[in-house]
Coordinates of C-alpha atoms in Angstrom, one line a residue:
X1 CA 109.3 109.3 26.4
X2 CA 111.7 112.5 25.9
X3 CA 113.5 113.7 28.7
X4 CA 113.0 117.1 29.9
X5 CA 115.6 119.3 31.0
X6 CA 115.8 119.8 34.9
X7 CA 115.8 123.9 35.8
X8 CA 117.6 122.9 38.7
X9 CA 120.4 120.6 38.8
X10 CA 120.0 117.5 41.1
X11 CA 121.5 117.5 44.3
X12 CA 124.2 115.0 44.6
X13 CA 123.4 112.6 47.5
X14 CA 127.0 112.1 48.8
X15 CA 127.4 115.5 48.9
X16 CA 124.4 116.7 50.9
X17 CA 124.8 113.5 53.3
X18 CA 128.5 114.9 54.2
X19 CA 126.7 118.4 54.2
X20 CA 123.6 117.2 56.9
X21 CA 125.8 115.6 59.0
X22 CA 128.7 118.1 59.6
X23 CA 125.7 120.5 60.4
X24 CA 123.6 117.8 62.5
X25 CA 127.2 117.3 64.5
X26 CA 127.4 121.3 64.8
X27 CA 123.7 121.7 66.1
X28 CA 124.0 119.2 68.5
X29 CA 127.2 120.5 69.7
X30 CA 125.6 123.9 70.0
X31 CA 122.5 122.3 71.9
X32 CA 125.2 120.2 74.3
X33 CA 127.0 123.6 75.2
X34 CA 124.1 124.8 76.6
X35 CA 123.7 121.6 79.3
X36 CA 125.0 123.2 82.8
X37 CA 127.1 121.2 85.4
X38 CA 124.7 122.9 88.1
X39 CA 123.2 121.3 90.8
X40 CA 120.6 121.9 93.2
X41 CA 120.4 119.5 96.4
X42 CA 117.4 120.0 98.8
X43 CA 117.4 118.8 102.2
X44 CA 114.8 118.5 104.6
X45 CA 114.4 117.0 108.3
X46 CA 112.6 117.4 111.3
X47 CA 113.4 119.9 114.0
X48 CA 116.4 118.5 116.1
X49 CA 118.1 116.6 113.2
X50 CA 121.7 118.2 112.4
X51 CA 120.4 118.8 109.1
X52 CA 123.5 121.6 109.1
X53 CA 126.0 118.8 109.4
X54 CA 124.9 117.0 106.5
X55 CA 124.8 119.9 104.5
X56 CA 128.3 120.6 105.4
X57 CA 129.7 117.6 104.6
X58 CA 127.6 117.1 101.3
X59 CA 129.7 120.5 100.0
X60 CA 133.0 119.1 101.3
X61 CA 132.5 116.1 99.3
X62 CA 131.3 117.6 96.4
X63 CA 133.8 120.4 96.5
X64 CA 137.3 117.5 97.0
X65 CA 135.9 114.9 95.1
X66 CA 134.4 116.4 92.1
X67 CA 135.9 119.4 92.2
X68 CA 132.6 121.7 92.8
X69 CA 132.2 125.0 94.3
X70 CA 129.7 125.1 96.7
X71 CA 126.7 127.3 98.0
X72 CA 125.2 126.9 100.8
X73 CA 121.8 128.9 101.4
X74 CA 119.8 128.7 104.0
X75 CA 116.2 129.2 103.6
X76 CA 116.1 130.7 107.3
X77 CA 118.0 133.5 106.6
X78 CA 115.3 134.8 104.3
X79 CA 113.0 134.8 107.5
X80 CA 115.3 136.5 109.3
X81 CA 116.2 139.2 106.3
X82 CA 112.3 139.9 105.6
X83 CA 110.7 139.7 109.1
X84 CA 111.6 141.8 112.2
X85 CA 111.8 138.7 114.4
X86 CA 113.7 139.0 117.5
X87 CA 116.6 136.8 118.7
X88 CA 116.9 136.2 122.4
X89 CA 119.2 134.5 125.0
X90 CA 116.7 131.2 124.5
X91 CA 116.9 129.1 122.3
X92 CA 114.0 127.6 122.3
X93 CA 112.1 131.3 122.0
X94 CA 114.7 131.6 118.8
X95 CA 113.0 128.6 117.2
X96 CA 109.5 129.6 117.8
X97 CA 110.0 133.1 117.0
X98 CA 111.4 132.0 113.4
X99 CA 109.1 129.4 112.6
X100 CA 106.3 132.3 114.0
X101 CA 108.0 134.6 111.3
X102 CA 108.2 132.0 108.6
X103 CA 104.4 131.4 108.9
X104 CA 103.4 134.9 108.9
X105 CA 105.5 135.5 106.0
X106 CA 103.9 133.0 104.1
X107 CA 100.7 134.1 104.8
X108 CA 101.6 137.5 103.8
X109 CA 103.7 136.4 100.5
X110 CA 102.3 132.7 100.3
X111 CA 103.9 129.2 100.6
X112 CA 106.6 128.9 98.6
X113 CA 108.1 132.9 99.0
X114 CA 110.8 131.3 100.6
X115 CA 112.0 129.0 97.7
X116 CA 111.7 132.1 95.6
X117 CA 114.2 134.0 97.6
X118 CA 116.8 131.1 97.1
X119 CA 116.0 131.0 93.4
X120 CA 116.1 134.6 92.8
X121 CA 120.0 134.4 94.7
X122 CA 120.8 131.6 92.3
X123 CA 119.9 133.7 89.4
X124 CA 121.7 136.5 90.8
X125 CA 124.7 134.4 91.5
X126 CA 124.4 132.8 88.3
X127 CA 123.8 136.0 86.7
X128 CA 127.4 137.2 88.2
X129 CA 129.4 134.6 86.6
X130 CA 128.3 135.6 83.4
X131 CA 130.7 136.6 80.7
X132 CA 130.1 138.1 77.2
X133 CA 126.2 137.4 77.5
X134 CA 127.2 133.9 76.7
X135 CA 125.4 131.0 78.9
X136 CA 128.2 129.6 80.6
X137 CA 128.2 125.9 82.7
X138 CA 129.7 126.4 86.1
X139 CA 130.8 123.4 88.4
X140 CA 128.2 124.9 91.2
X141 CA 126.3 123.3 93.9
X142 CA 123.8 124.8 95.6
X143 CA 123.0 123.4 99.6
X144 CA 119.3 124.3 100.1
X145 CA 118.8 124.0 104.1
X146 CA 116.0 123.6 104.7
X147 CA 113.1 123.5 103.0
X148 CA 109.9 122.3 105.0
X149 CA 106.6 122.3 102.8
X150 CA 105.8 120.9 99.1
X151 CA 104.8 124.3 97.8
X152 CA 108.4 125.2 98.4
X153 CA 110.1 121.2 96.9
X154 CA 107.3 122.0 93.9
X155 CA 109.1 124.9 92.8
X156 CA 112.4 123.9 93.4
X157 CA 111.6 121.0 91.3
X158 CA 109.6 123.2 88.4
X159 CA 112.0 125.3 87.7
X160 CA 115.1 123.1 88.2
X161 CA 114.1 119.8 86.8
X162 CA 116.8 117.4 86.6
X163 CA 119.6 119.7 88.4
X164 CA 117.5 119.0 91.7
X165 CA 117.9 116.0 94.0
X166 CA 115.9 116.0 97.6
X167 CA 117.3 114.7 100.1
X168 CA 115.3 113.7 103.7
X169 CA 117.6 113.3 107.0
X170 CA 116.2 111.8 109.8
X171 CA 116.5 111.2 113.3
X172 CA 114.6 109.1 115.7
X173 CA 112.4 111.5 118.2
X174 CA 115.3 110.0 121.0
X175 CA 117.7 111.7 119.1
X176 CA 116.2 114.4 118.1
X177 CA 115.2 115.3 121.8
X178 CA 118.7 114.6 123.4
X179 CA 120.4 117.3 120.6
X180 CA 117.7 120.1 121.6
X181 CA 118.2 119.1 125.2
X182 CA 121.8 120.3 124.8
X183 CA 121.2 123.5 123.3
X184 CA 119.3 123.8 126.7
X185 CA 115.6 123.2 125.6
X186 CA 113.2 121.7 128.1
X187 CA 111.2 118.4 127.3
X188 CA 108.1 120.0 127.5
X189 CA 109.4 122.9 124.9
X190 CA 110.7 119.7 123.0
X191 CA 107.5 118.0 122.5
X192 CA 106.0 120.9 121.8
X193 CA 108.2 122.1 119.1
X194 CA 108.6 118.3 117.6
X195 CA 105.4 118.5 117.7
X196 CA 105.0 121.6 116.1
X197 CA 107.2 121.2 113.1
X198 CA 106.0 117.8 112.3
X199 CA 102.6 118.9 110.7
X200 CA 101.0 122.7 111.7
X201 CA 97.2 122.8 111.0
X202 CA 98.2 125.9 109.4
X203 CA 97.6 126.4 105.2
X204 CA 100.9 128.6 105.5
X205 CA 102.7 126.3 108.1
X206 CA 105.0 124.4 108.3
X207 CA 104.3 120.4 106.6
X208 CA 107.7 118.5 107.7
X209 CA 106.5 114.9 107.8
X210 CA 104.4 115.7 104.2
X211 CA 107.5 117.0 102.8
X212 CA 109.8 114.7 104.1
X213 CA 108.4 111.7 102.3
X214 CA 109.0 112.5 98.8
X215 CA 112.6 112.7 99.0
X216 CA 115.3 111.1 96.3
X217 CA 117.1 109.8 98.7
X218 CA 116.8 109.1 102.6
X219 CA 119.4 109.8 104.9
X220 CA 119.3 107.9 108.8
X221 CA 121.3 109.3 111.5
X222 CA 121.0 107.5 114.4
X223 CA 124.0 106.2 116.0
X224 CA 125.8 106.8 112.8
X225 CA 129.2 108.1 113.0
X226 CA 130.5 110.5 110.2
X227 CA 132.3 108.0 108.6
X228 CA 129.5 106.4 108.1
X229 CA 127.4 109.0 107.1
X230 CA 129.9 110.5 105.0
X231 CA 130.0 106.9 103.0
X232 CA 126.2 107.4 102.3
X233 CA 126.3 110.9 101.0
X234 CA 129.3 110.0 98.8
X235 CA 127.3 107.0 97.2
X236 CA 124.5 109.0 96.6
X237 CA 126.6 111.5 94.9
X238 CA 128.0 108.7 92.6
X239 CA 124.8 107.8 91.6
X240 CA 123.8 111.7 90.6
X241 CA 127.2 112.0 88.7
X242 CA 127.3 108.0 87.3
X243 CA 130.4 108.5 88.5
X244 CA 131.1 104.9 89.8
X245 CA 129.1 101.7 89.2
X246 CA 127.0 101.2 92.2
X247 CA 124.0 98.5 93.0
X248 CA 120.9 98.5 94.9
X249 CA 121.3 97.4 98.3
X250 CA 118.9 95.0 99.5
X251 CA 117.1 97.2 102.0
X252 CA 116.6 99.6 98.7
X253 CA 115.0 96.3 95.9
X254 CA 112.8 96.0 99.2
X255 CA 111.5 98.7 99.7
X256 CA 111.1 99.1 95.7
X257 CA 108.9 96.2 95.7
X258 CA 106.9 97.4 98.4
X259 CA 106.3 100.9 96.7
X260 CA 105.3 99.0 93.3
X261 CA 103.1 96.6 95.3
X262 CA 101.4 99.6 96.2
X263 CA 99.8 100.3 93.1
X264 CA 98.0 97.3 92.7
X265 CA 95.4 98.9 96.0
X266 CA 92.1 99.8 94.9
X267 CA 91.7 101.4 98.3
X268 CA 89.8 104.6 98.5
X269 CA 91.9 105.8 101.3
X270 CA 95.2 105.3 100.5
X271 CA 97.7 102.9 98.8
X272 CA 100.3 101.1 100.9
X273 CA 102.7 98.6 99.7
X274 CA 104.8 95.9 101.7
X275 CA 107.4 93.1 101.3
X276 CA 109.3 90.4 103.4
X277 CA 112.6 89.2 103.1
X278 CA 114.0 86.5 104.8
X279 CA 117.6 86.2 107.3
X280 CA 119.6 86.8 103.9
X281 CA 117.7 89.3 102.3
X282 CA 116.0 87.6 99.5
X283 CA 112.0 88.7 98.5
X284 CA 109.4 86.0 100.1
X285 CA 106.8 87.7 99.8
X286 CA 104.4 91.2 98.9
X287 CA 101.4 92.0 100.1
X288 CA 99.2 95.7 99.4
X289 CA 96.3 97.0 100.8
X290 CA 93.2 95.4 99.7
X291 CA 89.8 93.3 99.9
X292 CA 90.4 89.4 100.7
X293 CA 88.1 87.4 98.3
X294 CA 87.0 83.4 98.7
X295 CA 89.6 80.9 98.9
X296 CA 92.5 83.2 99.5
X297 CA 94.3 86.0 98.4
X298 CA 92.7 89.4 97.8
X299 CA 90.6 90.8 94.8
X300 CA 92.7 92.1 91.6
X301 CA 91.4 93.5 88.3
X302 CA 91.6 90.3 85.9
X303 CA 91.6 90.4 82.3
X304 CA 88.1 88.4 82.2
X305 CA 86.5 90.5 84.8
X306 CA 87.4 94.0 82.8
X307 CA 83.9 95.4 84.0
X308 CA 84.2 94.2 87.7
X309 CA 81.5 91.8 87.6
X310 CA 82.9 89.6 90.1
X311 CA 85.2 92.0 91.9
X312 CA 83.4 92.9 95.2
X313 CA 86.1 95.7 96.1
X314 CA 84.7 98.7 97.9
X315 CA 85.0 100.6 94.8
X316 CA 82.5 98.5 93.1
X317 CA 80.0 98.5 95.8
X318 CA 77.2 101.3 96.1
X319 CA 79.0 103.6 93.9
X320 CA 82.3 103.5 95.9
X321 CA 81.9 103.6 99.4
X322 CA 84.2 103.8 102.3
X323 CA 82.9 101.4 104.8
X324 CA 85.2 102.5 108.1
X325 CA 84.0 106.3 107.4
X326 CA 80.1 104.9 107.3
X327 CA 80.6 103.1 110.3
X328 CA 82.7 106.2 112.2
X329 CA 79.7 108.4 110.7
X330 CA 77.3 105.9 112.1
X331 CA 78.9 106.1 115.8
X332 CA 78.7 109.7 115.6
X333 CA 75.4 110.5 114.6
X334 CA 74.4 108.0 117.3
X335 CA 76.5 109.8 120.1
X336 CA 74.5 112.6 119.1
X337 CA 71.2 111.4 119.2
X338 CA 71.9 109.8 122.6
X339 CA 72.9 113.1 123.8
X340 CA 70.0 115.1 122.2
X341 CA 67.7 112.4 124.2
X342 CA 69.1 112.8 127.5
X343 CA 68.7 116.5 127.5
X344 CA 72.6 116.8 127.4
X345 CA 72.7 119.0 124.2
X346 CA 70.0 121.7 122.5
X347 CA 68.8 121.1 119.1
X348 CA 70.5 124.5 118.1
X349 CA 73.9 122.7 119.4
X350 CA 73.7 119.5 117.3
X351 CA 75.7 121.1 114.3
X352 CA 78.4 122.2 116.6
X353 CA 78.3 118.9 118.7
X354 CA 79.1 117.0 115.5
X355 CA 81.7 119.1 114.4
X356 CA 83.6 118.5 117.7
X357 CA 83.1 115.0 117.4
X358 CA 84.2 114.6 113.6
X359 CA 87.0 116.5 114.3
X360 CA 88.1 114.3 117.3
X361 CA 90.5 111.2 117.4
X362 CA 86.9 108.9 116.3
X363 CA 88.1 110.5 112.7
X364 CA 91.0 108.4 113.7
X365 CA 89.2 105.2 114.0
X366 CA 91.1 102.1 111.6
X367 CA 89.0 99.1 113.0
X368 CA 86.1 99.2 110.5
X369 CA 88.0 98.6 107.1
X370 CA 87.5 95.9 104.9
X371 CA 90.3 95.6 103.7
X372 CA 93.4 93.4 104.7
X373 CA 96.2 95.6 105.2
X374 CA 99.6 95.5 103.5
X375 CA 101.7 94.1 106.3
X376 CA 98.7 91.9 107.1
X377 CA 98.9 90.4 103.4
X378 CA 102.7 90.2 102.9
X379 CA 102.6 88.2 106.5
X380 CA 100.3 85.6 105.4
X381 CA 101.2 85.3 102.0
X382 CA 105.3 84.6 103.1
X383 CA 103.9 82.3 105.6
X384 CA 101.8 80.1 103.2
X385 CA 104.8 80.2 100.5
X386 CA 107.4 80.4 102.9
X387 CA 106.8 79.6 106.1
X388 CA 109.3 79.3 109.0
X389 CA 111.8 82.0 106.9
X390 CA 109.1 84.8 107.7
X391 CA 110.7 84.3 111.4
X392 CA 113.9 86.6 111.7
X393 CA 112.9 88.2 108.6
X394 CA 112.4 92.2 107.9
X395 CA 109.2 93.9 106.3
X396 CA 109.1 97.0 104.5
X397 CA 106.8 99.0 104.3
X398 CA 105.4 101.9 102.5
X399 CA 104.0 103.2 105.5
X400 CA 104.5 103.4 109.6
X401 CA 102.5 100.1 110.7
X402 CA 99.2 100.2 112.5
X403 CA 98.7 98.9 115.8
X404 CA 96.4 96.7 114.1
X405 CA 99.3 95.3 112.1
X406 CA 101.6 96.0 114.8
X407 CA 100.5 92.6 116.8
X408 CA 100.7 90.3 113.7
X409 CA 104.0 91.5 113.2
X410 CA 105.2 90.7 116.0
X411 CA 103.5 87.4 116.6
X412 CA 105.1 86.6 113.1
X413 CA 108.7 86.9 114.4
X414 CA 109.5 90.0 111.5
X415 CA 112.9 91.0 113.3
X416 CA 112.8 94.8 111.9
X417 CA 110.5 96.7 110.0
X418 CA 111.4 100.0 107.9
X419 CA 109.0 102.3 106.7
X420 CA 108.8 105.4 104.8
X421 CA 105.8 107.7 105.2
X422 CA 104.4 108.1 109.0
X423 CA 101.5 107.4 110.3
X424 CA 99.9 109.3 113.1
X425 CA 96.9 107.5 114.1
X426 CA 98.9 104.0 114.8
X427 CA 99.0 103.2 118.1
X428 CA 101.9 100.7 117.8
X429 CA 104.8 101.9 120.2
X430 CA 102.1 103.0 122.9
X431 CA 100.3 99.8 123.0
X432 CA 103.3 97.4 121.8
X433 CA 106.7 99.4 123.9
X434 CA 107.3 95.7 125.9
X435 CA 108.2 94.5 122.0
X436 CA 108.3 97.5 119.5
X437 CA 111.2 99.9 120.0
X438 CA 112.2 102.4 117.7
X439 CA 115.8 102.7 118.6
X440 CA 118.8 101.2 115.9
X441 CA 120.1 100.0 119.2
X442 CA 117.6 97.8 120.5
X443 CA 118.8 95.3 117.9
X444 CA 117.8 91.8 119.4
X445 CA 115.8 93.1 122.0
X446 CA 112.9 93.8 119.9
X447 CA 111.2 94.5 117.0
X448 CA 112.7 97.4 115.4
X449 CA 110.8 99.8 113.6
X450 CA 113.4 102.7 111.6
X451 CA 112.8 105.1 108.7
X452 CA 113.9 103.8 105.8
X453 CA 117.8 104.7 104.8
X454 CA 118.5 104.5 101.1
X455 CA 117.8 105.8 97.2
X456 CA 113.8 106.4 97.1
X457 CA 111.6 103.8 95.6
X458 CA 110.2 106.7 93.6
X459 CA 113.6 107.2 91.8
X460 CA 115.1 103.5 91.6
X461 CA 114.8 103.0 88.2
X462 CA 115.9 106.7 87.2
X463 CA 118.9 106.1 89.5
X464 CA 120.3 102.5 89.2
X465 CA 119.1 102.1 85.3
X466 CA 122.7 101.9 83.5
X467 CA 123.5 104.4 80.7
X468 CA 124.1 103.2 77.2
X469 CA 127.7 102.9 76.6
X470 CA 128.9 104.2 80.2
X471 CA 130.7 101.5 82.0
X472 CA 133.2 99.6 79.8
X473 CA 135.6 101.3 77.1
X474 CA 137.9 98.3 74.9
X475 CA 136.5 95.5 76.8
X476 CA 137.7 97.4 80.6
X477 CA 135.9 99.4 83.3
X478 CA 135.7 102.8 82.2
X479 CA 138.0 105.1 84.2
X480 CA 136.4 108.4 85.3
X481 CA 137.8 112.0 85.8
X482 CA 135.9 112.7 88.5
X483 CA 137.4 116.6 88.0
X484 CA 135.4 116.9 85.0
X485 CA 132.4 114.3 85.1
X486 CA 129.1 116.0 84.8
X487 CA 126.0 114.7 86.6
X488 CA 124.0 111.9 84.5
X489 CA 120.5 113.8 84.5
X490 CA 121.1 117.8 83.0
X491 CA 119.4 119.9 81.1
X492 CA 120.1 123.1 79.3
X493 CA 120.9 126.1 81.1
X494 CA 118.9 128.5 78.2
X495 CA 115.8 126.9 79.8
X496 CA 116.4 128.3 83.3
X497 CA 117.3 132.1 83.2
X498 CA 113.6 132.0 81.6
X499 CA 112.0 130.1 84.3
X500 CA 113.8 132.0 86.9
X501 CA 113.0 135.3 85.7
X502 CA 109.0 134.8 86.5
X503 CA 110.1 134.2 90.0
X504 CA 111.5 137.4 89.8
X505 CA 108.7 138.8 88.6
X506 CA 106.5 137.5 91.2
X507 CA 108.9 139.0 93.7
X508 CA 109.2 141.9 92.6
X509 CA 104.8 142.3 92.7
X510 CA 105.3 141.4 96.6
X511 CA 107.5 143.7 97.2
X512 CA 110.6 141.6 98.4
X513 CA 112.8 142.4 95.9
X514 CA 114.0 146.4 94.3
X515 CA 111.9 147.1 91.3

């Protein structure tokens, strides 16, 4: 075969190798200029817990240790700045009037206005710095206090991403009531605003205890000193910055397994997780939520049993049904009948009888499940495997325990149970306070049921995974400069200004912002 001449030379593959890569070094250089150092931490609490301290202290860490300047905004001034609420001599008229505002502005300008006042002074702020045009990283923090429903974390997490971390403070109600005591609160204006802050009934109110539970990390002050505290907020920094190496504490693998143990509920009410360690803090047992089958244990989805066939679980029965919502429908609808028959109610009433009655604490009812519950599970299952270590040992658990629960915990000997998401119908302190206390100090006295204190089960993984190539350099620990470290999780700072501006926008349509 002749050869035929080329119209175009060859490229020479040495050549354009040397070529691609000096331009694939100078592209990604280009993209990595763009990362910011920003961050964004979130904090959240209920009413009564010095939430101010802590965001405080998180600046003065950030600011001496990694060399940071820091912002701190406070959502209520927003309130304040937008509202003609009044200030008084009381302070307990100064809270309601603000959280009075806050819920009228929402309902004027909708959940998360408040979250888009703090973004749009970012941007501004952001916007400031600005030189040439040029998107420039700055060593910022910004301390958002407080934020108190999810549309407000939602948007703080869409348009931030990885710069945002969340972080939930808490209190015990004891504390909480003492520190609004001094600022010369009653205990009936106490309960009332604890009560208040936890959860409003209100679409545009305030959702604390909702909130709260999807933090990054959860901060405890109890009897903590700041010391103490100040330890805790420094580790969690580390671990946004990768900054030092740091490990799970036990509490935190527990509480991990719990959350994961979660998912294997087919509940149709909810998913809760739980595990047991014993007097050293090793795993005995898990347990979830779930129908107990023949012969012991509870049902699971099995690889031979894809269809369900032999899996009896609620959701498999009768199309998926609810049995303890049949049976509190069933007590209802009887209530009703017996009042229609003894004359008590009119037949025009009935509809308005049973909303009363659906909407009372019988909506509450737990006793009609049949399911075992995760505490319940995790109990039995450490005492068959484990036996006399359950006694002395801790549970954790993805959620406040029920009464129900409450009394097999204690009859098991669990020293101290922590939890994570609260649970309003349980009963436990009310029918248990001779043996449940939910005081840090009552080690030893009794059973001791605390919010969890530690990274969030949701972000273990995210937060304790190691980087590729981050701890050793020539066989030794890596040094850091913390001065210049950036935080592990970034992204790139073109992305934001975008983002930002249709908060603006949206601003600007309300009429909270100059055209």
């Amino acid at each position: 075969m002749s050869e035929v001449a080329l119209a175009f030379p060859l490229p020479n593959p040495e050549e354009n190798k040397s070529k691609d890569s000096v331009d694939e070094r100078t592209l990604k250089k280009r993209i990595k200029d763009t990362y910011t150092e920003e961050l964004i931490i979130g904090l959240c609490g209920p009413v009564g817990t010095d939430i101010h301290y802590v965001a405080t202290e998180i600046g003065a860490i950030i600011k001496e240790k990694y060399s940071y300047e820091v912002e701190i905004i406070r959502l209520s001034d927003f309130i304040q700045n937008h509202t003609n609420v009044q200030k008084t001599n009381n302070h307990y008229q100064n809270i309601s009037n603000l959280i009075n505002a806050g819920n009228h502005l929402r309902s004027e300008k909708g959940n998360s206005v408040l979250a888009e006042l703090a973004i749009n002074e970012i941007a501004i702020k952001r916007e400031l710095k600005r030189k040439g045009g040029d998107f420039k990283s700055n060593r910022i923090c910004y301390v958002i206090d407080s934020i108190k429903n999810n549309e407000e974390l939602e948007l703080f997490r869409l348009i931030y991403s990885n710069l945002f971390y969340f972080i939930g403070v808490f209190s015990s109600v004891e504390v909480r009531e003492k520190n609004l005591e001094n600022k010369g609160l009653t205990k009936p204006e106490v309960y009332q605003l604890i009560d208040r802050d936890s959860g409003e009934e209100l679409d545009f109110g305030q959702k604390v205890s909702d909130t709260f539970v999807q933090s990054d990390f959860f901060l405890r002050i109890e009897q903590s000193t700041s010391a103490t505290i100040n330890y805790k907020i420094a580790r969690y920094l580390s671990l946004i910055f990768n900054s030092d190496i740091v490990t799970p504490t036990s509490d935190e693998t527990a509480m991990y397994q719990a959350f994961a143990a979660a998912g294997n509920s087919a509940c149709l009410s909810r998913q809760v997780g739980a595990s047991i360690t014993n007097s050293k803090g090793e795993i005995i047992s898990i347990g979830w939520n779930d129908v107990p089958k023949y012969n012991g244990g509870v049902y699971t989805t099995i690889k031979e049993d894809i269809l369900g066939s032999e899996d009896f679980r609620c959701i498999n029965l009768h199309g998926g049904v609810c049995f303890n919502d049949i049976e509190k429908d069933l007590i209802r609808n009887l209530l009703v009948d017996k009042l229609m028959s003894q004359g008590l109610i009119k037949k025009e009433d009935m509809g308005k009888v049973e909303d009363i009655i659906k909407k009372s604490r019988i909506k509450e009812l737990i006793e009609f499940s049949r399911a075992v519950h995760a505490e319940m599970h995790a109990i039995i299952i450490g005492s068959q495997k484990s036996g006399h270590d359950v006694i002395g040992g801790k549970l954790y658990c993805t959620t406040y325990p029920c009464h129900n629960c409450a009394r097999h915990i204690i009859a098991a000997g669990i020293k101290d149970v922590y939890y994570i998401e609260p649970y309003r119908k349980s009963l436990a302190i009310k029918l248990h306070d001779d043996a449940i206390s939910e005081k840090e100090n009552d080690d030893g006295k009794k059973v001791r049921v605390l919010m969890f204190d530690g990274v969030s089960p949701r972000r273990y993984l995210d937060l304790f995974k190691m980087m590729p190539n981050s701890r050793k350099e020539n066989g030794k620990k890596k040094k850091t400069n913390m001065q210049q470290i950036s935080p592990k999780n970034t992204v790139s700072l073109q992305a934001i200004p975008i983002l930002e501006k249709e908060i603006i926008k949206e601003l600007k349509k309300k009429h909270l912002i100059e055209v």
